[in-house]
PDB file of C-alpha atoms in Angstrom:
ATOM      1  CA  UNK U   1     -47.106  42.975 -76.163  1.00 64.00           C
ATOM      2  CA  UNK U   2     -45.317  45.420 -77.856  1.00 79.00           C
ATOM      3  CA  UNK U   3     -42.792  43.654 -80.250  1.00 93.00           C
ATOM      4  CA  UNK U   4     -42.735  42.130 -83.261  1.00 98.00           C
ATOM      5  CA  UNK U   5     -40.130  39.271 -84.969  1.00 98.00           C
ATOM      6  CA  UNK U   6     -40.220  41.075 -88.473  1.00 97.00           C
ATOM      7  CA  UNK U   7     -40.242  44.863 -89.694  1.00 97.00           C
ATOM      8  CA  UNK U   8     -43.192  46.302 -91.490  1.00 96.00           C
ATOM      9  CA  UNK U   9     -40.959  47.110 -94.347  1.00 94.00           C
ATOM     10  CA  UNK U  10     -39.483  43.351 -94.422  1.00 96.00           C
ATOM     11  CA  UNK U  11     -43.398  41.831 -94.919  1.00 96.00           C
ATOM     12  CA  UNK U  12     -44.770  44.749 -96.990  1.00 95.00           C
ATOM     13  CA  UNK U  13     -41.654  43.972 -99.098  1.00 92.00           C
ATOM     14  CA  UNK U  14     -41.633  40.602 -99.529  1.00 85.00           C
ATOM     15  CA  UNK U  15     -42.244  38.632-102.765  1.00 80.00           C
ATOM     16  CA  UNK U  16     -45.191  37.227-101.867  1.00 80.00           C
ATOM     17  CA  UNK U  17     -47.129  40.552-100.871  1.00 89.00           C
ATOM     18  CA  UNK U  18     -45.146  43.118-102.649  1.00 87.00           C
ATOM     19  CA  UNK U  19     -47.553  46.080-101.114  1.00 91.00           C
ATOM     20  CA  UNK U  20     -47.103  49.602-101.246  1.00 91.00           C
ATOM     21  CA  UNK U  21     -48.360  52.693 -99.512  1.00 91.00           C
ATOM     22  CA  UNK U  22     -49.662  52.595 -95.838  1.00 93.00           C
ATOM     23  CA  UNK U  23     -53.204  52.151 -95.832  1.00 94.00           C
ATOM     24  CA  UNK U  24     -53.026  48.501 -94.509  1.00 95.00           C
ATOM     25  CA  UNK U  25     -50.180  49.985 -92.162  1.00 96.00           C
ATOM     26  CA  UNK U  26     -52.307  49.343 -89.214  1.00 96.00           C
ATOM     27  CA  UNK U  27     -53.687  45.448 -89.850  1.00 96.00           C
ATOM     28  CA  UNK U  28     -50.528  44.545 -90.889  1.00 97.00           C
ATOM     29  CA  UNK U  29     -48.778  45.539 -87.547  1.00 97.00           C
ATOM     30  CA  UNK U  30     -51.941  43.981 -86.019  1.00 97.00           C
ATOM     31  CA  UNK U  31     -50.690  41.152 -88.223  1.00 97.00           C
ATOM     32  CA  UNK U  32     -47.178  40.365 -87.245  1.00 98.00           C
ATOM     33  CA  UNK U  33     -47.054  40.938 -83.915  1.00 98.00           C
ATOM     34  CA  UNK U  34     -49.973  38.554 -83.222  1.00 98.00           C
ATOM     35  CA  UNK U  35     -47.756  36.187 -85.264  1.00 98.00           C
ATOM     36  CA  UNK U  36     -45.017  36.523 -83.202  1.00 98.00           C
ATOM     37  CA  UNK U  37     -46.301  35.767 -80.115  1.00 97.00           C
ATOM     38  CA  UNK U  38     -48.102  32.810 -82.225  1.00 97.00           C
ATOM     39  CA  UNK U  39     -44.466  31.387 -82.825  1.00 98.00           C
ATOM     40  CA  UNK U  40     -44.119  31.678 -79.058  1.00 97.00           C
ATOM     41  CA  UNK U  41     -46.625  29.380 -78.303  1.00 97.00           C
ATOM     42  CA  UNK U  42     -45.799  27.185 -80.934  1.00 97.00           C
ATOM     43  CA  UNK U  43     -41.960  27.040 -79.670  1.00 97.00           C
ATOM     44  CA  UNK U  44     -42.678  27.425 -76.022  1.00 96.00           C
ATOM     45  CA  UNK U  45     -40.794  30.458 -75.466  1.00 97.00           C
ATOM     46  CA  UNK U  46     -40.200  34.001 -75.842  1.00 97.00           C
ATOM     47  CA  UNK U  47     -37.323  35.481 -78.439  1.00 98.00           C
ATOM     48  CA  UNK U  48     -38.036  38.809 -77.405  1.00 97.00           C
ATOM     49  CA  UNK U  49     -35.807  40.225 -74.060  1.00 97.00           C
ATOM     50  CA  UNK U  50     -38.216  41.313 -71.218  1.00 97.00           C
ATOM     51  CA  UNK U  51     -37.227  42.567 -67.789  1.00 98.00           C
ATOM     52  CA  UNK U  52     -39.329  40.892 -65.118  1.00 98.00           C
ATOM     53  CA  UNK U  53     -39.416  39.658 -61.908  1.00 98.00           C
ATOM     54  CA  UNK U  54     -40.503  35.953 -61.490  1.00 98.00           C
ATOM     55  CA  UNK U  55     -40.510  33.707 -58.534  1.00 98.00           C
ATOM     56  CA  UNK U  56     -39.856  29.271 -58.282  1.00 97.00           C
ATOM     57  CA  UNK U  57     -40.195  27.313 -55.501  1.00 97.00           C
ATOM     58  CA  UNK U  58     -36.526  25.133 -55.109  1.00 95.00           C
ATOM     59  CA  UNK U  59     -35.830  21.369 -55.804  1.00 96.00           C
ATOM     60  CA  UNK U  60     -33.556  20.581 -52.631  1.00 96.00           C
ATOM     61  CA  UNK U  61     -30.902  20.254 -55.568  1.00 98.00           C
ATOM     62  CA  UNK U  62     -28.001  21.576 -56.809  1.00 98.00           C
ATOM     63  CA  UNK U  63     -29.237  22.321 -60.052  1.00 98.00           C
ATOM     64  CA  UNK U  64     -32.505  24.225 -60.689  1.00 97.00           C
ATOM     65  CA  UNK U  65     -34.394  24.480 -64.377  1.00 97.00           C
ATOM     66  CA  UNK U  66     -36.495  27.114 -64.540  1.00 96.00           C
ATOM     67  CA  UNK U  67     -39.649  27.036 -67.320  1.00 95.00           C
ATOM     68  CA  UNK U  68     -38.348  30.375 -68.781  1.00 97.00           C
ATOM     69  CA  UNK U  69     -35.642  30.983 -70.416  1.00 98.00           C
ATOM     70  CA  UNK U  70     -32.716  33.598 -68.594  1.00 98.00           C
ATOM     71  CA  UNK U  71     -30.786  35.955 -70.103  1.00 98.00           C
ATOM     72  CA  UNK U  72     -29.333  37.943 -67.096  1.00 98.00           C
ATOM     73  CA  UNK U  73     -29.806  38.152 -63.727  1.00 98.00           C
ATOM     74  CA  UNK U  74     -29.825  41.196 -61.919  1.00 98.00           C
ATOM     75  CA  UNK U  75     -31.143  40.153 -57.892  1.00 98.00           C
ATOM     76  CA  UNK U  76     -31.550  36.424 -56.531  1.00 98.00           C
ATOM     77  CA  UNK U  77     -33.086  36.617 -53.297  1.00 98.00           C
ATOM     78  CA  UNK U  78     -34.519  33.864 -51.259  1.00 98.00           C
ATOM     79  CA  UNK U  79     -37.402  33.559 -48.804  1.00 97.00           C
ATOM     80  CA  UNK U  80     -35.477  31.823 -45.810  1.00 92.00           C
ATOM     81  CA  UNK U  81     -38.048  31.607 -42.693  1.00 91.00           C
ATOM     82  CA  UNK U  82     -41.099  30.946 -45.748  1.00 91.00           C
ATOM     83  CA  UNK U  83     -42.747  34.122 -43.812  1.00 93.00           C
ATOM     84  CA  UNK U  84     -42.598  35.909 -47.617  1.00 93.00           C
ATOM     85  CA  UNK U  85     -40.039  38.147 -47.350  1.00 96.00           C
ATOM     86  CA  UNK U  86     -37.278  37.936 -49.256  1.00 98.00           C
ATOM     87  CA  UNK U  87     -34.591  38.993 -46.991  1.00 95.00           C
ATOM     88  CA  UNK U  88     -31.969  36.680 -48.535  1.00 97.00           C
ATOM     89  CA  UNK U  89     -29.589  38.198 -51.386  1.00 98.00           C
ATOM     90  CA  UNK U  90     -27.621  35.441 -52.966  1.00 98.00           C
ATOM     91  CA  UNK U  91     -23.957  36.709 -54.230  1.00 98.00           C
ATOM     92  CA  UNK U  92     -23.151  36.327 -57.434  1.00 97.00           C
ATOM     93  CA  UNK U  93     -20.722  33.919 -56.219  1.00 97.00           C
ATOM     94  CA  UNK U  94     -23.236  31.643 -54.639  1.00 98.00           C
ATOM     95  CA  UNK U  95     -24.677  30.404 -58.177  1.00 98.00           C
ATOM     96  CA  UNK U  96     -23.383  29.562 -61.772  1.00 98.00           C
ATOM     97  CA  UNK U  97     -25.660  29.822 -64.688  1.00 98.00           C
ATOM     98  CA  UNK U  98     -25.577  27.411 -67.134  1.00 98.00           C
ATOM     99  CA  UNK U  99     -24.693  26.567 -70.223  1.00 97.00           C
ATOM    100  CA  UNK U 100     -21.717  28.507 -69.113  1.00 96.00           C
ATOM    101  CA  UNK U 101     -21.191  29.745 -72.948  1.00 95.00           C
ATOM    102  CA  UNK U 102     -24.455  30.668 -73.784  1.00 96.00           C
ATOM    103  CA  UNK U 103     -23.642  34.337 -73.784  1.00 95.00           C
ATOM    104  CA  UNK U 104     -27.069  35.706 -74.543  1.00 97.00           C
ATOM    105  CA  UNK U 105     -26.626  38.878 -75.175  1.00 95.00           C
ATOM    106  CA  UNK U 106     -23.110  38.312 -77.439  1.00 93.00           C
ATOM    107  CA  UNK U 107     -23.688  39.985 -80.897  1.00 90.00           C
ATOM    108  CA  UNK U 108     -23.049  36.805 -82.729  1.00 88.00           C
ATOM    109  CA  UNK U 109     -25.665  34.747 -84.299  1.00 86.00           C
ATOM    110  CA  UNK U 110     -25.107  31.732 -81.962  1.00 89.00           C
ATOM    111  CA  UNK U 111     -26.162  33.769 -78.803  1.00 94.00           C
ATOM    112  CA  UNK U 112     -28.487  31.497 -76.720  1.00 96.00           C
ATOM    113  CA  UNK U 113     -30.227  31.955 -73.432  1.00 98.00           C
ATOM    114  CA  UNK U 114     -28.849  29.894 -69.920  1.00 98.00           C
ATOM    115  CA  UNK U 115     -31.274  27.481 -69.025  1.00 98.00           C
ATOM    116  CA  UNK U 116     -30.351  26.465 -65.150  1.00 98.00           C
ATOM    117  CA  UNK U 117     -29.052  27.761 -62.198  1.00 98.00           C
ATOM    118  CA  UNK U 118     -26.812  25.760 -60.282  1.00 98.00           C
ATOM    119  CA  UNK U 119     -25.730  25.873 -56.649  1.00 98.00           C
ATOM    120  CA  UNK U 120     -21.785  27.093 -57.128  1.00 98.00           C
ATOM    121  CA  UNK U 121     -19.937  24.193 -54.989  1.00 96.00           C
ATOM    122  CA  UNK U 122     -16.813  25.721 -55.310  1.00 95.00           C
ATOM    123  CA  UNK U 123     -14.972  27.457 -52.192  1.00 95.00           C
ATOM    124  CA  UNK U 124     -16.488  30.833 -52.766  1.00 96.00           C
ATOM    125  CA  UNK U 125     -19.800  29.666 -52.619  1.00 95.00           C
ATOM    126  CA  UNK U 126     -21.962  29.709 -49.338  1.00 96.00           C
ATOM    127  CA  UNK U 127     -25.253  28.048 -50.492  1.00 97.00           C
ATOM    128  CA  UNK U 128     -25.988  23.664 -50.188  1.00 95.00           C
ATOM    129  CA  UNK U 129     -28.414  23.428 -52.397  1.00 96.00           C
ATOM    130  CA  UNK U 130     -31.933  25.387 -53.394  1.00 97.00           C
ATOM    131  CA  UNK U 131     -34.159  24.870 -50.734  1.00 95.00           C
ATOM    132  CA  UNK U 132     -37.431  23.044 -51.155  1.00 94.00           C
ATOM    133  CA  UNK U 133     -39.695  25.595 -49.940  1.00 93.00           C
ATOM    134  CA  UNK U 134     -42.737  26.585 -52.007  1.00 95.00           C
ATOM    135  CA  UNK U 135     -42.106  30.116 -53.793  1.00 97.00           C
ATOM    136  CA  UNK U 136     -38.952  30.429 -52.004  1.00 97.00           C
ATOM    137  CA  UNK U 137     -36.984  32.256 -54.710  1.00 98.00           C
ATOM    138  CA  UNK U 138     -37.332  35.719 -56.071  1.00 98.00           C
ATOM    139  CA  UNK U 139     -35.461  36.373 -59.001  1.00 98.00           C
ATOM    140  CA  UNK U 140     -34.848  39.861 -61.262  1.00 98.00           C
ATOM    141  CA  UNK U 141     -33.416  40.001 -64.266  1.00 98.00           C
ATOM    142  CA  UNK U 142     -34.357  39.477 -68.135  1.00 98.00           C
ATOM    143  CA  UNK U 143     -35.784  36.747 -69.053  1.00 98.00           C
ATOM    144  CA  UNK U 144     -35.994  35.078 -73.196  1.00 98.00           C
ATOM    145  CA  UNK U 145     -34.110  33.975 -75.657  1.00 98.00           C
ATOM    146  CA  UNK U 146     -31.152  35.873 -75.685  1.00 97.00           C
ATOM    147  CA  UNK U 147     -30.568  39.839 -76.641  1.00 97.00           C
ATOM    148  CA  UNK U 148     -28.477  40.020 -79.603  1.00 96.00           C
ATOM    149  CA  UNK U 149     -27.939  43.777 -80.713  1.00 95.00           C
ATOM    150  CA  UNK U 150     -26.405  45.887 -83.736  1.00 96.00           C
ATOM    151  CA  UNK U 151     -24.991  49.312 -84.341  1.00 97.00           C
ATOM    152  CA  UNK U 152     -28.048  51.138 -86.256  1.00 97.00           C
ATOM    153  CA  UNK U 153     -26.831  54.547 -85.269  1.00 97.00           C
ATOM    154  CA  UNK U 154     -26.873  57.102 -82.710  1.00 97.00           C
ATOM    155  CA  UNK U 155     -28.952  60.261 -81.095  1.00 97.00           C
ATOM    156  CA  UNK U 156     -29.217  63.486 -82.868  1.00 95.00           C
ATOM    157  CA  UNK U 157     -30.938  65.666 -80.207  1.00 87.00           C
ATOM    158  CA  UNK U 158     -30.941  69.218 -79.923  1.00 83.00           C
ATOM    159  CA  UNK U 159     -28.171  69.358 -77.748  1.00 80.00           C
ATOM    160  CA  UNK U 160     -30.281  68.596 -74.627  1.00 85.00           C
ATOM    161  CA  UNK U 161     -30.964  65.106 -73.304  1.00 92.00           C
ATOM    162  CA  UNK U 162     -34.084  63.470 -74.531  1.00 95.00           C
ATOM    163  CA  UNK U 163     -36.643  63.449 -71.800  1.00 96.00           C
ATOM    164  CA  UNK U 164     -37.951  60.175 -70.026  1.00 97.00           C
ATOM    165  CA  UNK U 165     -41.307  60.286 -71.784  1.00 96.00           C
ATOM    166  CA  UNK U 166     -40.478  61.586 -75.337  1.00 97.00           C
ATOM    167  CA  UNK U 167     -42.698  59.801 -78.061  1.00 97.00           C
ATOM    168  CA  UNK U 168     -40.758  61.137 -80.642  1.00 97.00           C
ATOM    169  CA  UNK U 169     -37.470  60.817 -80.955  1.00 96.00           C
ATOM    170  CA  UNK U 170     -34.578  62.310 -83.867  1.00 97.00           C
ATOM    171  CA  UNK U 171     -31.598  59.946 -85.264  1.00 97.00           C
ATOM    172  CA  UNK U 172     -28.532  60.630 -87.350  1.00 96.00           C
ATOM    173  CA  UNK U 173     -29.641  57.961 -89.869  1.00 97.00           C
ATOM    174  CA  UNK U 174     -33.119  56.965 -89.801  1.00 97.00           C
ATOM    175  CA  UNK U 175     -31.818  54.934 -93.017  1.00 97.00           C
ATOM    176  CA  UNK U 176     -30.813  52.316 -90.860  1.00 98.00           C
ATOM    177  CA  UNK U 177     -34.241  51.441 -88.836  1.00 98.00           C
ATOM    178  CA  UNK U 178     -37.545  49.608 -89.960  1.00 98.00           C
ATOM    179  CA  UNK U 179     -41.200  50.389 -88.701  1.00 97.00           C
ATOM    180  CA  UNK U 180     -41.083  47.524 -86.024  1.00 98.00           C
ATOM    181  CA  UNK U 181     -37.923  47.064 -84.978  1.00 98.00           C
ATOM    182  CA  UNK U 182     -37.495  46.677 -81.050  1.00 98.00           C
ATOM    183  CA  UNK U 183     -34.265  49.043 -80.386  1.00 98.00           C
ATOM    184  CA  UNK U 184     -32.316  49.504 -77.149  1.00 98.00           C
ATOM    185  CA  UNK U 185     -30.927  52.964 -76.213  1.00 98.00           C
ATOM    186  CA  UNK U 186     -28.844  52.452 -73.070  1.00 97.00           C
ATOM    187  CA  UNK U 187     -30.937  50.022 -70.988  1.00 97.00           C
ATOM    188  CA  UNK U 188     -34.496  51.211 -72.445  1.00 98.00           C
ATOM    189  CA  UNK U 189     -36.027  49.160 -75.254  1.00 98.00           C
ATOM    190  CA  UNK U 190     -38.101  51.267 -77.493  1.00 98.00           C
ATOM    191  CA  UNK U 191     -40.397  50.144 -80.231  1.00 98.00           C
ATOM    192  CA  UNK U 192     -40.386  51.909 -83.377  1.00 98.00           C
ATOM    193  CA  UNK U 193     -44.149  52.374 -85.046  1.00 97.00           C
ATOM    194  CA  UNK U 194     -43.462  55.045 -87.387  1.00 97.00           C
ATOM    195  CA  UNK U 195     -40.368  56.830 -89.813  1.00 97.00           C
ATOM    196  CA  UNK U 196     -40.589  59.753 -91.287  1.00 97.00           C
ATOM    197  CA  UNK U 197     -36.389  60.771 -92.553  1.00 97.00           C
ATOM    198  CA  UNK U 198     -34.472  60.710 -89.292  1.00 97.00           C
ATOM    199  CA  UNK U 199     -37.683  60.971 -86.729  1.00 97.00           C
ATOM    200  CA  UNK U 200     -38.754  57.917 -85.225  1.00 98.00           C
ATOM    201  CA  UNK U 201     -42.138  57.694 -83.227  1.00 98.00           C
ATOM    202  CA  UNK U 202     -41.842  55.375 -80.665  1.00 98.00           C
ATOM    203  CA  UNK U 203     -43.406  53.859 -77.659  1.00 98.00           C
ATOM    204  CA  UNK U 204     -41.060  54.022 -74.290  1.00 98.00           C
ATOM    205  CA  UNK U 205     -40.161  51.835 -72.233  1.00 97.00           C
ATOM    206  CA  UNK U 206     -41.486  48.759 -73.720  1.00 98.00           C
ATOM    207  CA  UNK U 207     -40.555  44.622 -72.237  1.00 97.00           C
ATOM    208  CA  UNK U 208     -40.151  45.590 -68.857  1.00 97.00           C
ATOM    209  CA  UNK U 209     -37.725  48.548 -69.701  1.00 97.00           C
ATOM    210  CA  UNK U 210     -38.128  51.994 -68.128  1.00 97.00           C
ATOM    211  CA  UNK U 211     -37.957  55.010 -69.565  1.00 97.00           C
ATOM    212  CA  UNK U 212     -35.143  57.503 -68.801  1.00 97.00           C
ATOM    213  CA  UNK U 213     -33.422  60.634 -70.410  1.00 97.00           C
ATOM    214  CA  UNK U 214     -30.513  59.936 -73.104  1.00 97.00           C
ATOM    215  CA  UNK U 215     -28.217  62.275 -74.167  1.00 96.00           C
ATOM    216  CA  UNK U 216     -27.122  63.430 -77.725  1.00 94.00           C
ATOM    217  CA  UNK U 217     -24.609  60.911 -79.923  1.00 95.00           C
ATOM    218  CA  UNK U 218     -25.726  57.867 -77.604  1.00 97.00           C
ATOM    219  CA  UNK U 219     -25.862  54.554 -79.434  1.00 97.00           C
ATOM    220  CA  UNK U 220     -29.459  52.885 -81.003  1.00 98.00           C
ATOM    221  CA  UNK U 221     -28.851  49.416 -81.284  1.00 98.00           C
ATOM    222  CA  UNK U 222     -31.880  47.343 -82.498  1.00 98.00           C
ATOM    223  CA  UNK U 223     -32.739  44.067 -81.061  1.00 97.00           C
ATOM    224  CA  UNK U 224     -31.990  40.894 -83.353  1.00 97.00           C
ATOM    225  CA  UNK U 225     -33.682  38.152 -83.346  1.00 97.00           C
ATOM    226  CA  UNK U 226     -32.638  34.034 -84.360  1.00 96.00           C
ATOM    227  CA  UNK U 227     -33.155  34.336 -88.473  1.00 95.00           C
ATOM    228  CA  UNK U 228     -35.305  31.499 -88.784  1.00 96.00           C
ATOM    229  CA  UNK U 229     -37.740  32.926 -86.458  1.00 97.00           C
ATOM    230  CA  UNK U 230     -37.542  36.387 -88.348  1.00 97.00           C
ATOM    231  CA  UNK U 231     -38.531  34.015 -91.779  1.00 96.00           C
ATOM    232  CA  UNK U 232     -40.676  31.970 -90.072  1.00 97.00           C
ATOM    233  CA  UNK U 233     -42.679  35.240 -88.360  1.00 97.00           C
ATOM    234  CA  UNK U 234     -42.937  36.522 -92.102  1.00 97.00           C
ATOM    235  CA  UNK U 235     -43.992  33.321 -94.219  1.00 96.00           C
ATOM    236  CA  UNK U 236     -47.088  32.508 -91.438  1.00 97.00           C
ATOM    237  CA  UNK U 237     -48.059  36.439 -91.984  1.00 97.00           C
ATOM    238  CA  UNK U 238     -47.926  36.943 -95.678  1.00 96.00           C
ATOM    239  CA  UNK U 239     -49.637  33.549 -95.440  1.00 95.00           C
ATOM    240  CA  UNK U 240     -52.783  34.455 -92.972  1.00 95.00           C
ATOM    241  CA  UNK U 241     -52.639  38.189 -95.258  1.00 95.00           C
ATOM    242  CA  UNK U 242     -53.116  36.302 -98.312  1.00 91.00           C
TER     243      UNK U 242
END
């Protein structure tokens, strides 16, 4: 999985390890990002945003609670006749999600993912209840705890559009980014693995995202993640280094 709760720079720097150069570059990436999916085991979820689809079977309720936790939905469709095809699109208007101020992808730090789905019993709403039938639901969206962004900078391209596949990719302020930040360039999350000044090297695409072209002066956000799991990603990984 290509993400990581912590920068290079933020564990290389910290008090405990206090290491310079780049010859333990590679184990140390090796490092945190194994450590961050540790802390999603140990917490029983993912704090990274990934676009998926994923499929439940309903309750005969009016309110469903997925395992995962939802960020946005993009399709709900629903199996109807259980011959598995999902011929069913649900309107937005048929559902609610709830907590109804989670606001996941808000840029302030109390952003939190919605956790259930409920039937909307209001007068707009055309569904009873979420059908007990087994795998009945398809649902496409992204999925985690929530996907908090900031400002980092924007394109500086040639005047032509980056292309769809480009590993290697030139900023206005390089400054602002950290080996191993997840950032988000439109609707494509990229993951940074190297700086050098303003040129980032990058893998595309990455959590479900798909690569596509960007033109120059768009906005790089990176992807923030809760503080305490940033600290806790770095204390477990400068304590397995040490």
């Amino acid at each position: 999985m290509s993400n990581a709760y912590a920068s290079l720079t933020a564990l290389k720097s910290s008090g405990v390890l206090n290491l310079t150069g780049t010859a333990e570059d590679s184990r140390l990436r090796t490092l945190l990002e194994s450590v961050s999916r540790q802390v999603d085991a140990y917490a029983m979820r993912q704090f990274f945003s990934q676009k998926d689809t994923r499929f439940f079977s309903g309750n005969g309720a009016l309110v469903f609670y997925p395992s995962w936790d939802l960020i946005a939905v993009e399709t709900l469709k629903e199996d109807e006749n259980a011959d598995g095809t999902f011929n069913d699109t649900w309107a937005t208007t048929d559902y609610e999600l709830w907590p109804y101020d989670a606001n996941p992808t808000s840029d302030s730090d109390l952003a939190r993912p919605y956790i259930s789905l409920q039937i909307n019993t209001k007068s707009n709403g055309t569904k009873g209840v979420w059908q007990p039938n087994q795998k009945a639901f398809e649902l496409a969206g992204r999925f985690g705890y929530s996907e908090r962004k900031s400002f980092a900078t924007t394109l500086s391209t040639d005047g032509s559009a980056i292309s769809a596949s480009a590993t290697s990719i030139v900023v206005a302020a390089g400054a602002n980014l950290e080996i191993l930040q997840t950032i988000k360039i439109e609707n494509e999350q990229m993951y940074i693995t190297n700086i050098s000044t303003n040129t980032l090297t990058v893998e595309r695409g990455v959590n479900g995202t798909t690569g596509a072209t960007h033109d120059n002066s768009t906005d790089v956000h990176t992807i923030e993640y809760p503080g305490p799991i940033v600290e806790g990603t770095l204390m477990q990984a400068a304590r397995l280094w040490t």
